[in-house]
PDB file of C-alpha atoms in Angstrom:
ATOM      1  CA  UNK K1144      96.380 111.211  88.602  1.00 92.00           C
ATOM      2  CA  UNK K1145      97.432 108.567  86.204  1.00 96.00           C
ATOM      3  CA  UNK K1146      95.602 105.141  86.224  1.00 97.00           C
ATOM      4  CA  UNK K1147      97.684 102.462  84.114  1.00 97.00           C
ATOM      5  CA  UNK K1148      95.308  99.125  83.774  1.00 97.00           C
ATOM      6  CA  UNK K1149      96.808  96.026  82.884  1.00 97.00           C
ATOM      7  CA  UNK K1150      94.857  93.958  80.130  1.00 97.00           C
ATOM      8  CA  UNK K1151      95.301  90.632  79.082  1.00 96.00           C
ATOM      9  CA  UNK K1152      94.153  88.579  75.208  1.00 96.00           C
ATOM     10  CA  UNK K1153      92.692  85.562  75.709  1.00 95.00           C
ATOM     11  CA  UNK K1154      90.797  82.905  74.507  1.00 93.00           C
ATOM     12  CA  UNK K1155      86.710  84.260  74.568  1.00 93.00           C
ATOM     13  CA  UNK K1156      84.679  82.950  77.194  1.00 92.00           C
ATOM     14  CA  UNK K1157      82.136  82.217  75.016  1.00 91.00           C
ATOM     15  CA  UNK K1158      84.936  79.421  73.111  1.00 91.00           C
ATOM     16  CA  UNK K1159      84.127  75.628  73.419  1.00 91.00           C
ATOM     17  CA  UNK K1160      87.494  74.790  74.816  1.00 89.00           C
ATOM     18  CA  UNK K1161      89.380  71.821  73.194  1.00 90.00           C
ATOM     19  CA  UNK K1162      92.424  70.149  73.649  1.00 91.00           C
ATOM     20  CA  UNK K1163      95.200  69.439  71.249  1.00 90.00           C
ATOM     21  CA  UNK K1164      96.012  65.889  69.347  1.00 89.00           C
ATOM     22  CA  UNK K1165      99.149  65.705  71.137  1.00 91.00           C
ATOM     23  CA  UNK K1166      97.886  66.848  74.759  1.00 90.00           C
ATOM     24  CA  UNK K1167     100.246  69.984  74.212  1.00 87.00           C
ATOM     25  CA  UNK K1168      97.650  72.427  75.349  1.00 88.00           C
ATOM     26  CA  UNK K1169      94.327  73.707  73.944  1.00 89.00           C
ATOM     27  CA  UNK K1170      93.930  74.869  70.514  1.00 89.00           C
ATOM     28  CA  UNK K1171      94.456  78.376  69.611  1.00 87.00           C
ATOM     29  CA  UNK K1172      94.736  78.379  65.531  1.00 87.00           C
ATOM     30  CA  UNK K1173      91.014  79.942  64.263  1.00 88.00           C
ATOM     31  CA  UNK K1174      89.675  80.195  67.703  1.00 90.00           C
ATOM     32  CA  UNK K1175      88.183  83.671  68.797  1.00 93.00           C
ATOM     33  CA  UNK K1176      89.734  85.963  71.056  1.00 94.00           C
ATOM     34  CA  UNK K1177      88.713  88.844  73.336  1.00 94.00           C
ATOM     35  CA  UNK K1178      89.891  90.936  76.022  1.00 96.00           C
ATOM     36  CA  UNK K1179      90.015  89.104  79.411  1.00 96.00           C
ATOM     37  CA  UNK K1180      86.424  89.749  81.411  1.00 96.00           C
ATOM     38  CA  UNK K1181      88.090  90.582  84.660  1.00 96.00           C
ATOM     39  CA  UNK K1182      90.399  92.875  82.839  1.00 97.00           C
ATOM     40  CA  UNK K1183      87.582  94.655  81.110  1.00 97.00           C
ATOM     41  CA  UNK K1184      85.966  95.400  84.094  1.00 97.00           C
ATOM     42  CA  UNK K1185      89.525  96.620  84.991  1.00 97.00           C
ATOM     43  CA  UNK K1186      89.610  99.306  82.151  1.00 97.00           C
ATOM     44  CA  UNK K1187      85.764 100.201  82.928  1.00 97.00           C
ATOM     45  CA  UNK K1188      86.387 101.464  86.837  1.00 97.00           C
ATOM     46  CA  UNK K1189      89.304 103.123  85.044  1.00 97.00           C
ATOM     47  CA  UNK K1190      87.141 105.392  82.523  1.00 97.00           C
ATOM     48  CA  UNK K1191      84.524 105.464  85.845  1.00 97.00           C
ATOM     49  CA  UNK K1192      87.154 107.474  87.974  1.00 96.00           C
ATOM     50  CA  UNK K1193      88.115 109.541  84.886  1.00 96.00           C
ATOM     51  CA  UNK K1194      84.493 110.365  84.342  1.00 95.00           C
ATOM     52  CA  UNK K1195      84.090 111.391  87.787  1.00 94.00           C
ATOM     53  CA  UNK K1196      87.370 114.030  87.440  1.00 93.00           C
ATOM     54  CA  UNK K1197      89.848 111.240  89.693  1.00 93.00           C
ATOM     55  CA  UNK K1198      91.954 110.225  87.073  1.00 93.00           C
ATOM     56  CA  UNK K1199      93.517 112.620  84.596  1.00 94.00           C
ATOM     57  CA  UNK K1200      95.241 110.000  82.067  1.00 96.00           C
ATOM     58  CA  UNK K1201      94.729 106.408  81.416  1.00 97.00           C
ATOM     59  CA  UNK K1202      97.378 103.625  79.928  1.00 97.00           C
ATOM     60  CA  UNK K1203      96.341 100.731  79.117  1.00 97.00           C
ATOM     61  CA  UNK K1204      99.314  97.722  78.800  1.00 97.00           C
ATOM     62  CA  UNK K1205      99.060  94.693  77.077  1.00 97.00           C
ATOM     63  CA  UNK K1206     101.931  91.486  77.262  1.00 96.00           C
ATOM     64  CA  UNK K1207     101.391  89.326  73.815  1.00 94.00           C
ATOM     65  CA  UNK K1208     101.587  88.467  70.093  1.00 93.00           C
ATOM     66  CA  UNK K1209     101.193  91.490  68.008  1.00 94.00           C
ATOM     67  CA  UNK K1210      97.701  90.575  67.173  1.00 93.00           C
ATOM     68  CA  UNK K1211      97.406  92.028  71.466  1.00 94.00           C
ATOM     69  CA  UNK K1212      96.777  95.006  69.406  1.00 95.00           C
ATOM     70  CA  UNK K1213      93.350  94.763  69.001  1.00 94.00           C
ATOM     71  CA  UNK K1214      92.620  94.016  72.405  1.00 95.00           C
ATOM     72  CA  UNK K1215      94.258  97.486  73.399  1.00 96.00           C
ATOM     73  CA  UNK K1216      92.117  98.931  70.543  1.00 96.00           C
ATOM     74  CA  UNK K1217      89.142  98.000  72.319  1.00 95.00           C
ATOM     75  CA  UNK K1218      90.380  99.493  75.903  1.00 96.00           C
ATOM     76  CA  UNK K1219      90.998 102.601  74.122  1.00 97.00           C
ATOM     77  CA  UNK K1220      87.465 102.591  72.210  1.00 96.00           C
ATOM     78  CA  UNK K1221      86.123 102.178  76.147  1.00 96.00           C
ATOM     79  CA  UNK K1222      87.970 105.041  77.401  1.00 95.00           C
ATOM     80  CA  UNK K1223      91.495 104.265  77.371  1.00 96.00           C
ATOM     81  CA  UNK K1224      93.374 107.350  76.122  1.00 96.00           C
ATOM     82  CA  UNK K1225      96.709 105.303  75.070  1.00 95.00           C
ATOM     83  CA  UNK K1226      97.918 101.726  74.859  1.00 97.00           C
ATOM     84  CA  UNK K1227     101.254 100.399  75.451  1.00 97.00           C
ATOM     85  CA  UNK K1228     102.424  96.792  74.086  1.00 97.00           C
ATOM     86  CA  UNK K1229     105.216  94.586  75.109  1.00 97.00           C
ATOM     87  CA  UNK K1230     105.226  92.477  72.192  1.00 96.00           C
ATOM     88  CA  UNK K1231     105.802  88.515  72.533  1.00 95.00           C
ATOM     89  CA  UNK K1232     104.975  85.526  71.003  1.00 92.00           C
ATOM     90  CA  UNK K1233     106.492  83.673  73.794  1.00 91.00           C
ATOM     91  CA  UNK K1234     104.277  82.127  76.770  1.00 90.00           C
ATOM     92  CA  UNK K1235     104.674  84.780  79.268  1.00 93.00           C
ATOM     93  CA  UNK K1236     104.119  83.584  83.028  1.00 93.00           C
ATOM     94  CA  UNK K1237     102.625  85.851  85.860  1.00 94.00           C
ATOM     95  CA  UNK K1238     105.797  86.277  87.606  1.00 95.00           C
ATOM     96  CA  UNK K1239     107.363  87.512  84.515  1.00 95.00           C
ATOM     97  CA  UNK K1240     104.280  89.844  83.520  1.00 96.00           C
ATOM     98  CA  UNK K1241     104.640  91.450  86.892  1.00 97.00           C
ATOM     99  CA  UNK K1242     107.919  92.218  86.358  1.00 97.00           C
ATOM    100  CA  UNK K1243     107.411  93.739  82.742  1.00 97.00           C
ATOM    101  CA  UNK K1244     104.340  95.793  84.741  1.00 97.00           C
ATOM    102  CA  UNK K1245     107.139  97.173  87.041  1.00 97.00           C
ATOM    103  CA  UNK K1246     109.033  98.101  84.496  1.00 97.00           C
ATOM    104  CA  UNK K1247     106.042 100.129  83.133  1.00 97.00           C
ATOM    105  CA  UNK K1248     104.937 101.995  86.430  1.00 97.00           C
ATOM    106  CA  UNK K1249     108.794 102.865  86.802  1.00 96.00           C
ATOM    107  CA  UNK K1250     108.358 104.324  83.973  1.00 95.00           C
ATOM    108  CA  UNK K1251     104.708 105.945  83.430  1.00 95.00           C
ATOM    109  CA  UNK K1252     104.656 106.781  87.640  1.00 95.00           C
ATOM    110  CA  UNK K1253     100.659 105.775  87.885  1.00 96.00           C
ATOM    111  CA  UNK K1254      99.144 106.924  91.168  1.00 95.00           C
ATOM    112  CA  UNK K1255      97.027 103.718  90.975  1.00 97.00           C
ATOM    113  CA  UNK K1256      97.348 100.547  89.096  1.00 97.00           C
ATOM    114  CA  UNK K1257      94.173  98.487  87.944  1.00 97.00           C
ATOM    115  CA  UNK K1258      93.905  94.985  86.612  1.00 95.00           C
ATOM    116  CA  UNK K1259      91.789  91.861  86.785  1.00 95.00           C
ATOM    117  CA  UNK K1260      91.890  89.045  89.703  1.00 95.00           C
ATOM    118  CA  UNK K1261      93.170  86.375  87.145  1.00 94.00           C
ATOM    119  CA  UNK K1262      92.939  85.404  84.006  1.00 95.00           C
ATOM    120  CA  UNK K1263      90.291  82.936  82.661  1.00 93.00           C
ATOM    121  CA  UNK K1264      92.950  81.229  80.465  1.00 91.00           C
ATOM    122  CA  UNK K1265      95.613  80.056  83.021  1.00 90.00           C
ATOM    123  CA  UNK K1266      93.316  81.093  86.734  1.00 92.00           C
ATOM    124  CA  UNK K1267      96.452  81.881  87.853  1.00 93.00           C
ATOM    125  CA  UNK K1268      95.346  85.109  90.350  1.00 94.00           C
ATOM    126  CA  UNK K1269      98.909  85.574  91.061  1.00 95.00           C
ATOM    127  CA  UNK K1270     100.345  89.109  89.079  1.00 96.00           C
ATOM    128  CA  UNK K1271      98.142  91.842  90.881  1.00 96.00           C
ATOM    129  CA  UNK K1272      99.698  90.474  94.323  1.00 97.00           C
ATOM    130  CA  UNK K1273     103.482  89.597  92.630  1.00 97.00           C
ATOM    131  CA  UNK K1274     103.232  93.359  91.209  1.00 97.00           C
ATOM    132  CA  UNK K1275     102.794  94.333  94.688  1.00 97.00           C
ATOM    133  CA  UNK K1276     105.441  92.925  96.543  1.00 97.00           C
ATOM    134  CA  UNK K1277     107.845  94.136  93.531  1.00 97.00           C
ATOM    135  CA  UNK K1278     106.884  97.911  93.969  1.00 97.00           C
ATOM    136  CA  UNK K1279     106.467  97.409  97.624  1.00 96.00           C
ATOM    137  CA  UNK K1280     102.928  98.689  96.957  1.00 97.00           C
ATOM    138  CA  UNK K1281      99.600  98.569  99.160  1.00 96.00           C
ATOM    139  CA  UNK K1282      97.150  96.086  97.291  1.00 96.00           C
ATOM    140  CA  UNK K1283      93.803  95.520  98.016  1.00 95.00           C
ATOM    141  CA  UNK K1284      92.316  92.130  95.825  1.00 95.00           C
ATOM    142  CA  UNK K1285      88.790  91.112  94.358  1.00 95.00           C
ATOM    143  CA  UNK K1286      87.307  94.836  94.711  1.00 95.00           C
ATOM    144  CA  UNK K1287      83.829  94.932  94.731  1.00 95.00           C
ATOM    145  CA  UNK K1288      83.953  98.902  94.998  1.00 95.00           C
ATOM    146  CA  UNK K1289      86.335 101.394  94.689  1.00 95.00           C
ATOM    147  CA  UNK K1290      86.057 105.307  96.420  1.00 94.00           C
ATOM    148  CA  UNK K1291      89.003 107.503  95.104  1.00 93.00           C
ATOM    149  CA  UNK K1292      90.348 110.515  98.365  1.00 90.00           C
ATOM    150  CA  UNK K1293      93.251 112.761  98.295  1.00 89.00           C
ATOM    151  CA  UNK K1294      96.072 110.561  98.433  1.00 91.00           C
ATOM    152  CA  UNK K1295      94.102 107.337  99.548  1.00 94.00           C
ATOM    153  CA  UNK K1296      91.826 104.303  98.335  1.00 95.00           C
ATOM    154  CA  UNK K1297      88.854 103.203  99.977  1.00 95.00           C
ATOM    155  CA  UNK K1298      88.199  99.655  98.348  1.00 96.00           C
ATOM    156  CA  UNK K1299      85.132  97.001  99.666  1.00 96.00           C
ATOM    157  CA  UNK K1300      86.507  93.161  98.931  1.00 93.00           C
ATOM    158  CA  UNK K1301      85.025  90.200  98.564  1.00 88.00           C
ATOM    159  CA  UNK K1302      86.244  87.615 100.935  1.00 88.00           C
ATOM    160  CA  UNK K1303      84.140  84.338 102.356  1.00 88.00           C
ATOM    161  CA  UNK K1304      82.666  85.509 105.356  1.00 85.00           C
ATOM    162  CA  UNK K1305      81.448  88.578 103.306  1.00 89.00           C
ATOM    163  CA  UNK K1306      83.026  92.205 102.699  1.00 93.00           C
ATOM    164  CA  UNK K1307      86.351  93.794 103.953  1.00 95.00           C
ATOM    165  CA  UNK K1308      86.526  97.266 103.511  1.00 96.00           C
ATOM    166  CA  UNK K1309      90.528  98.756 102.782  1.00 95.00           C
ATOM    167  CA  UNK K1310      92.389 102.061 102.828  1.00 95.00           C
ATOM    168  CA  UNK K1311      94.824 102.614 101.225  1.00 95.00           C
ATOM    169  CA  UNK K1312      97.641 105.164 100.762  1.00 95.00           C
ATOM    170  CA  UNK K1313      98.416 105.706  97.069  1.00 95.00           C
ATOM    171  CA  UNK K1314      99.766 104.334  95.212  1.00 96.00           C
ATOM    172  CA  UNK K1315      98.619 101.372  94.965  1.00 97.00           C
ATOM    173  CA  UNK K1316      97.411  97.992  93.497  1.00 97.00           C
ATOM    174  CA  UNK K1317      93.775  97.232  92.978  1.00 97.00           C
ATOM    175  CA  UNK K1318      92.674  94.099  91.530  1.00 96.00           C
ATOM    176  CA  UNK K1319      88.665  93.598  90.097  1.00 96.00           C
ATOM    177  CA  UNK K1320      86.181  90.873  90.856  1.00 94.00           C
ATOM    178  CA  UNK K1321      82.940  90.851  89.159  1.00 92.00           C
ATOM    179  CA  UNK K1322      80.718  92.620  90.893  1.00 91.00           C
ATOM    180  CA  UNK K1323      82.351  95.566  90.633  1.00 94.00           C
ATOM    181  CA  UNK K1324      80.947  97.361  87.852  1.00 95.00           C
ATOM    182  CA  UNK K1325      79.236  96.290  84.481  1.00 95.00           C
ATOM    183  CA  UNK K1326      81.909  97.325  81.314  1.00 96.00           C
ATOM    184  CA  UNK K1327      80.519  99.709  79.023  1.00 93.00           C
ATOM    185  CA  UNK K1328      80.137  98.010  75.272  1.00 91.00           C
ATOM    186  CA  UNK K1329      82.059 100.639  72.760  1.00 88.00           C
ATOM    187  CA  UNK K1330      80.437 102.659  70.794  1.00 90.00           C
ATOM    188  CA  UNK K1331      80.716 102.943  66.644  1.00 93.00           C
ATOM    189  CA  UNK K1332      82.194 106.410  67.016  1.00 93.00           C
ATOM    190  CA  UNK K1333      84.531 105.649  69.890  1.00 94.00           C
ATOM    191  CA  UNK K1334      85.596 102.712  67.963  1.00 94.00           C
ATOM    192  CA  UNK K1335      86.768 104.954  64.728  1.00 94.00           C
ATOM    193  CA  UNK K1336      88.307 107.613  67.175  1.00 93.00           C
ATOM    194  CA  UNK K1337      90.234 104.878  68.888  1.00 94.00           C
ATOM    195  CA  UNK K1338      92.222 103.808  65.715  1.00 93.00           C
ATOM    196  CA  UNK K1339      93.850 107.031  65.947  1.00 94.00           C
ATOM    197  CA  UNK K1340      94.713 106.798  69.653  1.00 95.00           C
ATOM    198  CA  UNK K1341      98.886 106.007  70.215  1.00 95.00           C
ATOM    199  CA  UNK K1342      99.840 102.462  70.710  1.00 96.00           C
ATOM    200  CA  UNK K1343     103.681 102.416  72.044  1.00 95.00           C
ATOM    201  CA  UNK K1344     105.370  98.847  70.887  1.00 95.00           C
ATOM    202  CA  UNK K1345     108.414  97.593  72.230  1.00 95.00           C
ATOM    203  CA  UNK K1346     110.017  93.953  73.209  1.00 95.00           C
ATOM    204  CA  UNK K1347     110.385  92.109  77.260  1.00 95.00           C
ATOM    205  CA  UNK K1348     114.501  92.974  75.934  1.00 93.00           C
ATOM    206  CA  UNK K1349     113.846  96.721  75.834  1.00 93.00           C
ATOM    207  CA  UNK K1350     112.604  96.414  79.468  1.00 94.00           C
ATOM    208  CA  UNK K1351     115.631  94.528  80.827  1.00 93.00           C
ATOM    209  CA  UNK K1352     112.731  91.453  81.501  1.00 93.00           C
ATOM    210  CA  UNK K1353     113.977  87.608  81.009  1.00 93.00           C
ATOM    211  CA  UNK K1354     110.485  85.922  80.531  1.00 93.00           C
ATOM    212  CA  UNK K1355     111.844  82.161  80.526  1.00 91.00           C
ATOM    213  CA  UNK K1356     109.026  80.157  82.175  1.00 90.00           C
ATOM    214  CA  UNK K1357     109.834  78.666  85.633  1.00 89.00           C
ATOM    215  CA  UNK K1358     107.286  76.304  85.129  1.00 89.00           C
ATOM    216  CA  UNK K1359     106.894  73.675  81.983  1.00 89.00           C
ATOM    217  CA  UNK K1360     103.486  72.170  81.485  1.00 88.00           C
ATOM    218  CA  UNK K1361     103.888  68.460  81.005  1.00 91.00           C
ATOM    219  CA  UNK K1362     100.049  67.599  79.636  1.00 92.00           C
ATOM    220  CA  UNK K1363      97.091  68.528  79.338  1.00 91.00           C
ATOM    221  CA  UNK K1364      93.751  66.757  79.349  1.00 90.00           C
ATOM    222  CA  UNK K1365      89.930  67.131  79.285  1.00 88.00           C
ATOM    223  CA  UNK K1366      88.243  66.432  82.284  1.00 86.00           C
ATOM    224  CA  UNK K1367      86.884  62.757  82.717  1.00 85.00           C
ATOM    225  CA  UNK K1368      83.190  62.552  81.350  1.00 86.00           C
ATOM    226  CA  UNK K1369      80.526  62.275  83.709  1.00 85.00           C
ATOM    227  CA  UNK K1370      78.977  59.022  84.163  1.00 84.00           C
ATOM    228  CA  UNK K1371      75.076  59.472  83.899  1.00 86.00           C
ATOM    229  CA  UNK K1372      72.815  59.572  87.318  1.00 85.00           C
ATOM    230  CA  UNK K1373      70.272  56.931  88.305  1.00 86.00           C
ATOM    231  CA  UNK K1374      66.948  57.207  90.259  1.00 90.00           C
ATOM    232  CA  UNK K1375      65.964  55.051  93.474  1.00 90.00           C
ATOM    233  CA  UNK K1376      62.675  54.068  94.391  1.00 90.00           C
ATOM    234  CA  UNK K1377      62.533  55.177  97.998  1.00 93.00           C
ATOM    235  CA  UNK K1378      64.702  56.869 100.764  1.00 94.00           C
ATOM    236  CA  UNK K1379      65.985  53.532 102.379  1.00 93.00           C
ATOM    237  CA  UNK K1380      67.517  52.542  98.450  1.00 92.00           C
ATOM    238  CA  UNK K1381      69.313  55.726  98.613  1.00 93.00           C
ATOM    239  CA  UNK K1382      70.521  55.365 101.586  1.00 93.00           C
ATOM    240  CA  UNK K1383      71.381  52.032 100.901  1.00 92.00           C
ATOM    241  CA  UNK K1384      74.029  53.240  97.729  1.00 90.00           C
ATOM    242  CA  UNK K1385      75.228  55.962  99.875  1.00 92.00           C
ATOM    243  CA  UNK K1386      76.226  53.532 102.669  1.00 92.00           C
ATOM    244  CA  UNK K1387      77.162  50.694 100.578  1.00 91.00           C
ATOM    245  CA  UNK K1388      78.270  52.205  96.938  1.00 87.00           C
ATOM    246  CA  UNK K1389      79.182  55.522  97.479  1.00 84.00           C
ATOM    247  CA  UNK K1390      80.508  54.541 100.605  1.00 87.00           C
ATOM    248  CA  UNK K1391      79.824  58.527 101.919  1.00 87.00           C
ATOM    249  CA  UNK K1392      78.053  57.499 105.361  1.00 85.00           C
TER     250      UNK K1392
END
């Protein structure tokens, strides 16, 4: 079976964030990037089910700026045996990702699709369920495990009253939370085998995709500094700012 994992470039999580002069959006120029953490946990269950003799093939695809490359480079140094890039420099928006991901499983025919809840750029935790509705799909979101049968999915979720276990026929749509599995780091020698490994390049046009946003982001700006606690002497002073400050009882 074919497992095609969707991986996104973003800004590393490790990144101070800061916003622009001109409230435009945050600043990208000199600023590290890295594959998406959700996502590389995305590519790691991936190699897992390959290891364990469920998945014969593994695509990785990648929606950005040529420099996207190197993200798929470092899929493919995981475990990834080939990368495919739909090369932009334009904002690309989840319904319009989703869309150039259909275009890809119409093409590639993956028994199972893989990719992370959301992105930490944008939060957005919108293309693993869009991608589903678009196929006409089974999904199952914020996996916590994963169990590969003949022709199914057993997945465990995450939801707030605890854990929802799934089954589903394949194909399918899985999306990764955290506690799924910990990614593997790459190793030196994986790393110089994956520079050989095929990347296939090609443009949103080639797919038949119009990626105009739907939505136009008017401003952004930092979050409102927080104004330094004080301490109270006793229980009734507390109570005393809750009732009569805060105004919270």
């Amino acid at each position: 079976m074919k497992v095609l994992v969707a991986i996104k470039r973003v800004i590393d999580y490790n990144v101070k964030i800061r916003v622009k002069a001109d409230n435009t959006g945050v600043e990208t120029a000199n600023i590290k990037f890295s594959m998406n953490p959700f996502d590389e946990i995305a590519v790691e269950e991936a190699v897992r089910l390959k290891e364990a003799g469920k998945a014969s093939e593994i695509v990785a695809v990648s929606i950005g700026p040529a420099t996207a490359q190197e993200t798929l480079r470092t899929a493919l140094a995981m475990g990834a045996d080939r990368g495919v890039l739909i090369q932009t420099d334009e904002e690309v928006q989840p319904l319009a990702v989703a869309k150039l991901l259909k275009s890809v499983v119409d093409k590639e025919q993956p028994g199972l699709v893989i990719l992370g809840k959301q992105a930490i750029d944008d939060d957005s935790n919108q293309t693993g369920q869009m991608l589903s509705a678009l196929l006409g799909w089974s999904q199952a979101t914020f996996a916590s495990k994963v169990t590969l049968g003949d022709g199914s999915a057993e997945v465990t979720r995450e939801i707030d009253g605890g854990l929802e276990t799934l089954s589903l026929k394949l194909p399918a749509i899985v999306t990764t939370d955290l506690r799924l599995n910990e990614p593997r780091y790459a190793s030196l020698p994986n790393i110089m085998k994956a520079k050989k490994k095929p990347i296939d390049a090609m443009a949103p046009a080639d797919l038949g995709v119009d990626i105009a946003p739907r939505l136009v982001t008017l401003k952004v700006e930092e979050p409102a500094k927080r104004k330094a606690g004080i301490k109270v002497a006793d229980v009734a002073a507390l109570v005393d700012k809750l009732k009569n400050e805060a105004k919270v009882i």
